[in-house]
Structure formats: structure tokens, C-alpha cells
């Protein structure tokens, strides 16, 4: 049998690219200066979905919730072989914590027909929370398999190997199911240049309008299979009390920037004498003995 | 979701595998005790599993006032849905105000599922937990005695304090090693409360075919001395010098993530945010630059020596002793000096 997969992908600031350019004068991080990237483990999730499609047939849909600029990661998905891209964007979804985000994403998945598998990354590098996957699974009423490294499908049965710290576990369940995928699961394929040439023209309606496009331009994209679907909370028939701020039990009280400042430390000369003295001092204060 | 309940207890999820309690759960009993004392409420542990009466007693030794036990044949092996059901039933019934979980593989699988079912808030990987009041900036409403959930975000570049004032329980996960392990006191006894749960086939959607959990080969947390090598060590062969220095000090070798990724040493030895958090008496960082994710896992060490040939390496900012130089020259001198003292 063939399988319909949905991959939840997130656009995140590249927290690894905290270089001089992204620092404010006071030593804090200028978040706006960080490049936006495809959340790394979501690429592993996408790769796993594409491998299922290659082996068994079916479809792969990439789905994201974010600002219209998040269409970038959806295009990245199309470049790699996804069949369909959906952007969920709505002002009323702003300030959603993981609970509200997972509710909105689960409403979107329910709008997609005949979903067999939902893939997530293990965690997103902006917060490293690893919560949206399990929470979306609960909202969908799907079993969840977290930390997936390998996957086999046989009819409606899925067998997965999960990495659990110092070991692994092999588990089985019936579809539909939600999986979160580890970065060690596979090597994500790069974009295919032929698909890149074609899908770089893909856009969502808001993007089209923002660049002066008309409704006719949107229709023309749709006719050519280049329109990124854009859904708002009304389309999802989401209950607004569970979205955005009101749907988010966690609130940020304070944010402090980490500033690495030089502390007082004792300089030791890298000579025999210097080091002998250091060891002596450590013995004196019973650090070593 | 439960209502704000100021008399609610502080709870810790007592994670166990085959009846053996996870260290992180015992560590949480320590901080849980402090939070409960501040709030003047009882500290409860929630224990689900099969044949867990020994573990229940153990939780008392580590400071629990009460242990809620669900002992059931169908709970022999952890599964997300069955364990979620048990915990949500207990939360509904007893309405704790705080619920803490270890940020282990099990905790990070379970806690979000519970949070979603309860529609409650959850903050992952907290590095500190405190009780404090909060004033809403707009309404000036004061919420007394909230759990302040403190965690790094943004790859460790910011520290956020998260609160949850309306939909309780206030829930958080904490990584192993972040909180200090409380002393075990065999005189302490907890009240054991046996609870029932009815587990159906629907609550057990997974079939666990095979499980292979290797024991951790090293115990970094218990080491008094840790000598950590970073990417600056340059090769697996050179890493032998790290082992040698650790050996003469009666310590254990550690590695930065870069050293682990380069294959110099096993992941079991990794120190830092995605490795182990350690607080030994002596920590020696060799050829480690001092990235925030590394520092997060070792800055609480009593004495820190940094050896790096770059005088501007950030590791010096957390060190008590700094040696600017090539480790290949410094380490043999250290080994010699230590041997000479005996
Ligand atoms: C989400 C996330 C989680 C992470 N978790 C962790 C974690 O748990 N633990 C961790 O360690 N990292 C972690 N990292 C990675 C971290 O950001 C750094 O990349 C890593 O710590 C760098 O390792 P390093 O210091 O060994 O290597 P480098 O940064 O490459 O530093 C090597 C150092 O060696 C010095 N050196 C070179 N030659 C010599 C010599 N001959 N003698 C003396 N000194 C020399 C250099 O001056 C340099 O300072 C994480 C990153 C992210 C994004
Ligand atoms: N806004 C979002 N849009 C789509 N997927 C998301 C979003 N946020 C989180 N996810 C998915 O949930 C996973 C875990 O995210 P997090 O809980 O933020 O660490 C990510 O790897 C994504 O697969």
C-alpha cells in the first residue's frame, strides 16, 4: 500500500550562527540578525517521509505554521521532492506556545485527507523543547513514537527503532501515527536542481500580493501547481480560545541575555615551576589529595 | 486543566525502569522538597509500574512525604499512552500545584503528552526552579508564589523565566545532573497511597518488540575529578594524554561535543547541555573553547582549570586557573608534578 505523509517543518533562527555580526554592543544576541533556516531535524523528518514515498508510493505534504516568510522552508521541501506545501498563518496565532502551536497544527492535519503518517523533527533549535510532536499526537489522538531512527512499513503496521540514550527499542503500532525523528536517522538529501528551477517560483498568496501581484497571478500559479496553500484559523475551524495568547498557558516573565564576561582567574605560567605551584595549591586546599 | 489550587501539593514524577528509580527523579526530590517547604505544602511522588513497592519506600528516604503508587501488571514497561492516562487521573483527583519530570527520554516523551491532555503549561529543560510573585504588567494583578521556570533558550544565548498563572498544574522538566542529589536518609518514611487505574488495550497502542538498554559505561556525575578534552586535542591518539592525566588524578575523562563528534571519545563522556551536567571538585578543560552549551554543563564545578593556547578563549571566563599554552607541553608537566607529590 502507499502512504500519505505530512511533515511538520519549522523555520528557525540559526542559533549556531551567533557570530560577531549577530551580537549587540552590550554582548547580547541580536535575534533579528540571525539567518532563518530549516530546522535541522525537520530535514531528517522530511528525508524519512521522502524515503517512504520512494519505496511505497504515496504523497508528502510539508506543513508549517509561521509568518509568510516561512514559505522559504516550504519551497525547500518542494525542492527535495514534497508534493504539496501548506502555510498556516494568522495574526491570531501569534504568541502561541507549544500547546497552542500543536493545537493549530493538529487542526491543519485534520484538514488534510487520509493522513497515514505525521513526521516531526525531534526538536527545534530555537527552543529545544521537543514538545510540539507529542502534543500534536495527543490532539490528533494518534500514538506517538519519539526518537525514531529506522522505520519499516507493512500494510497498516509500522515498526520503528527508537534511540533511547544509551540504547534502543523496537516498537510496533498501527497507522495512523506520529513520529519524531532524530538527526542520526539519515542523511537528508540536498535540493534537486531541476525541482529547484521549477519550484523557486512557488509562492503563497500573501507573498504574491506583497510583491504587487494580482488575483490573476495567484490563479496562474495555482494552474501551474506552484501555489503554496495558505490557511488561516477560520479555514482550520480552530477554536480561538485554544490559539495564540489565550491558548498558551506558559507566559514569559523575563528574558535575560547571557553575557560572557571575563571573571577573575589566576594565570598560571606554563612552566615546570608554575605548574608545580598550581598542583601544590590544589593539594593544600584538598581539591586533590 | 485544573484550577489554580494554592493548597495543592508539589509532585515529582518518579521514573523507573524495571523497578529502579532514575537518578534524575531522586535529584528532583531535593528541589521539590525546597519548593514544597517554601509553599508550606506536602511533597508527593507519583510512581507507576509493576512491583514497585521497594522503589516507593526509596522515595521516602529521599524526602517524599507521600508516594502515590499505581502498581499494575499492564504498566510493566513504559508506554506513552498508558502512563499519561495514569498521571492525568491522579492530577485530576488530587490537583497538585506543581508537577516536575526528569528531562530524560521517558520524561520528554511523557510530559508533553500529559500537558496536552490536561491543557496545562510545560517548560522543558529548566536549569533552575524558584518560587516568586508575579505582577501582570497590564492589569497589575499580582499572582503570588508562582513557579519560576528558568531555562536557556536560543541555543543558550538567552535565559528565559517562564510562568504559568492560570492553567495548572505548573509543569516543568529538568535534565539529569542539574539539581543536586539530596542525601538518602533511611529514617525518613513516606505515606504510601495505593491508587487504581484501569488500563485497556486502547491505552497500549504500542507493541514493544525488543529493547536493548546498555548501562552507561562511565559515571561522570560521581567523579571528583574530570579532565575534559576538546577539539583542540587534535586526534584520538593525542587524547590518550587526557586519559593519562585523568588517571593520575583518580578522575574520569570527559569530552566536548566537538571531541565526541570527531570520534575522540564516546558520547557517554560528553559534558554540556546535550551531554551530562557535572559539578566535580576539579574540572580541567583542555583544548576546549568554552561554548555556552559546554559551560552550561560544568560551570558549577568547585575548581576549574582551563588550558588553551588562545588567551581570548571564552573558557577562561569561567576558569579559576588559566594556563595559556600548548596542552602538549602543559599536560606532561602536570602529570610529572602530580606524580612527584607522592
Ligand atoms: C543545541 C546545541 C547543544 C550543544 N551541546 C553541547 C554539549 O552538550 N557539550 C559541548 O561541549 N558542546 C555542545 N554544543 C557545541 C558547542 O556549541 C561547541 O561547538 C563545542 O562545545 C565546541 O567544542 P570544543 O571547545 O572542543 O571545540 P572548538 O570550539 O573548536 O575549540 C577548540 C579549542 O582548542 C584550542 N586549542 C587548539 N589547539 C590547542 C593546543 N595545542 N593546546 C591548547 N588549546 C588548543 C583552541 O584555541 C580552541 O579554543 C552544542 C551546540 C548546540 C547548538
Ligand atoms: N510552527 C511550527 N510549524 C510546523 N512544525 C512545527 C512548528 N513548531 C514545531 N514544529 C514541529 O515540532 C517539532 C518540535 O518542535 P519544538 O517543540 O519547538 O522543539 C519540530 O521539529 C517540528 O517538526
Short mmCIF file of C-alpha atoms in Angstrom, two decimals, chain A residues 245 251-253, chain B residues 133-144 146 163-166:
data_model
loop_
_atom_site.label_atom_id
_atom_site.label_comp_id
_atom_site.label_asym_id
_atom_site.label_seq_id
_atom_site.Cartn_x
_atom_site.Cartn_y
_atom_site.Cartn_z
CA UNK A 245 -2.06 34.01 23.61
CA UNK A 251 3.98 33.11 29.65
CA UNK A 252 7.40 34.69 29.53
CA UNK A 253 8.09 36.57 32.72
CA UNK B 133 5.34 36.52 42.92
CA UNK B 134 4.44 37.87 39.51
CA UNK B 135 2.68 41.11 38.63
CA UNK B 136 0.93 41.27 35.29
CA UNK B 137 2.29 44.36 33.59
CA UNK B 138 -1.07 45.43 32.11
CA UNK B 139 -3.64 44.64 34.79
CA UNK B 140 -1.25 44.92 37.76
CA UNK B 141 -2.81 41.71 39.07
CA UNK B 142 -0.44 40.03 41.47
CA UNK B 143 -0.07 36.26 41.31
CA UNK B 144 1.55 35.05 44.48
CA UNK B 146 4.31 31.06 41.24
CA UNK B 163 5.48 31.23 34.44
CA UNK B 164 2.03 29.78 34.26
CA UNK B 165 -0.60 31.54 36.35
CA UNK B 166 -3.95 30.31 35.14
#
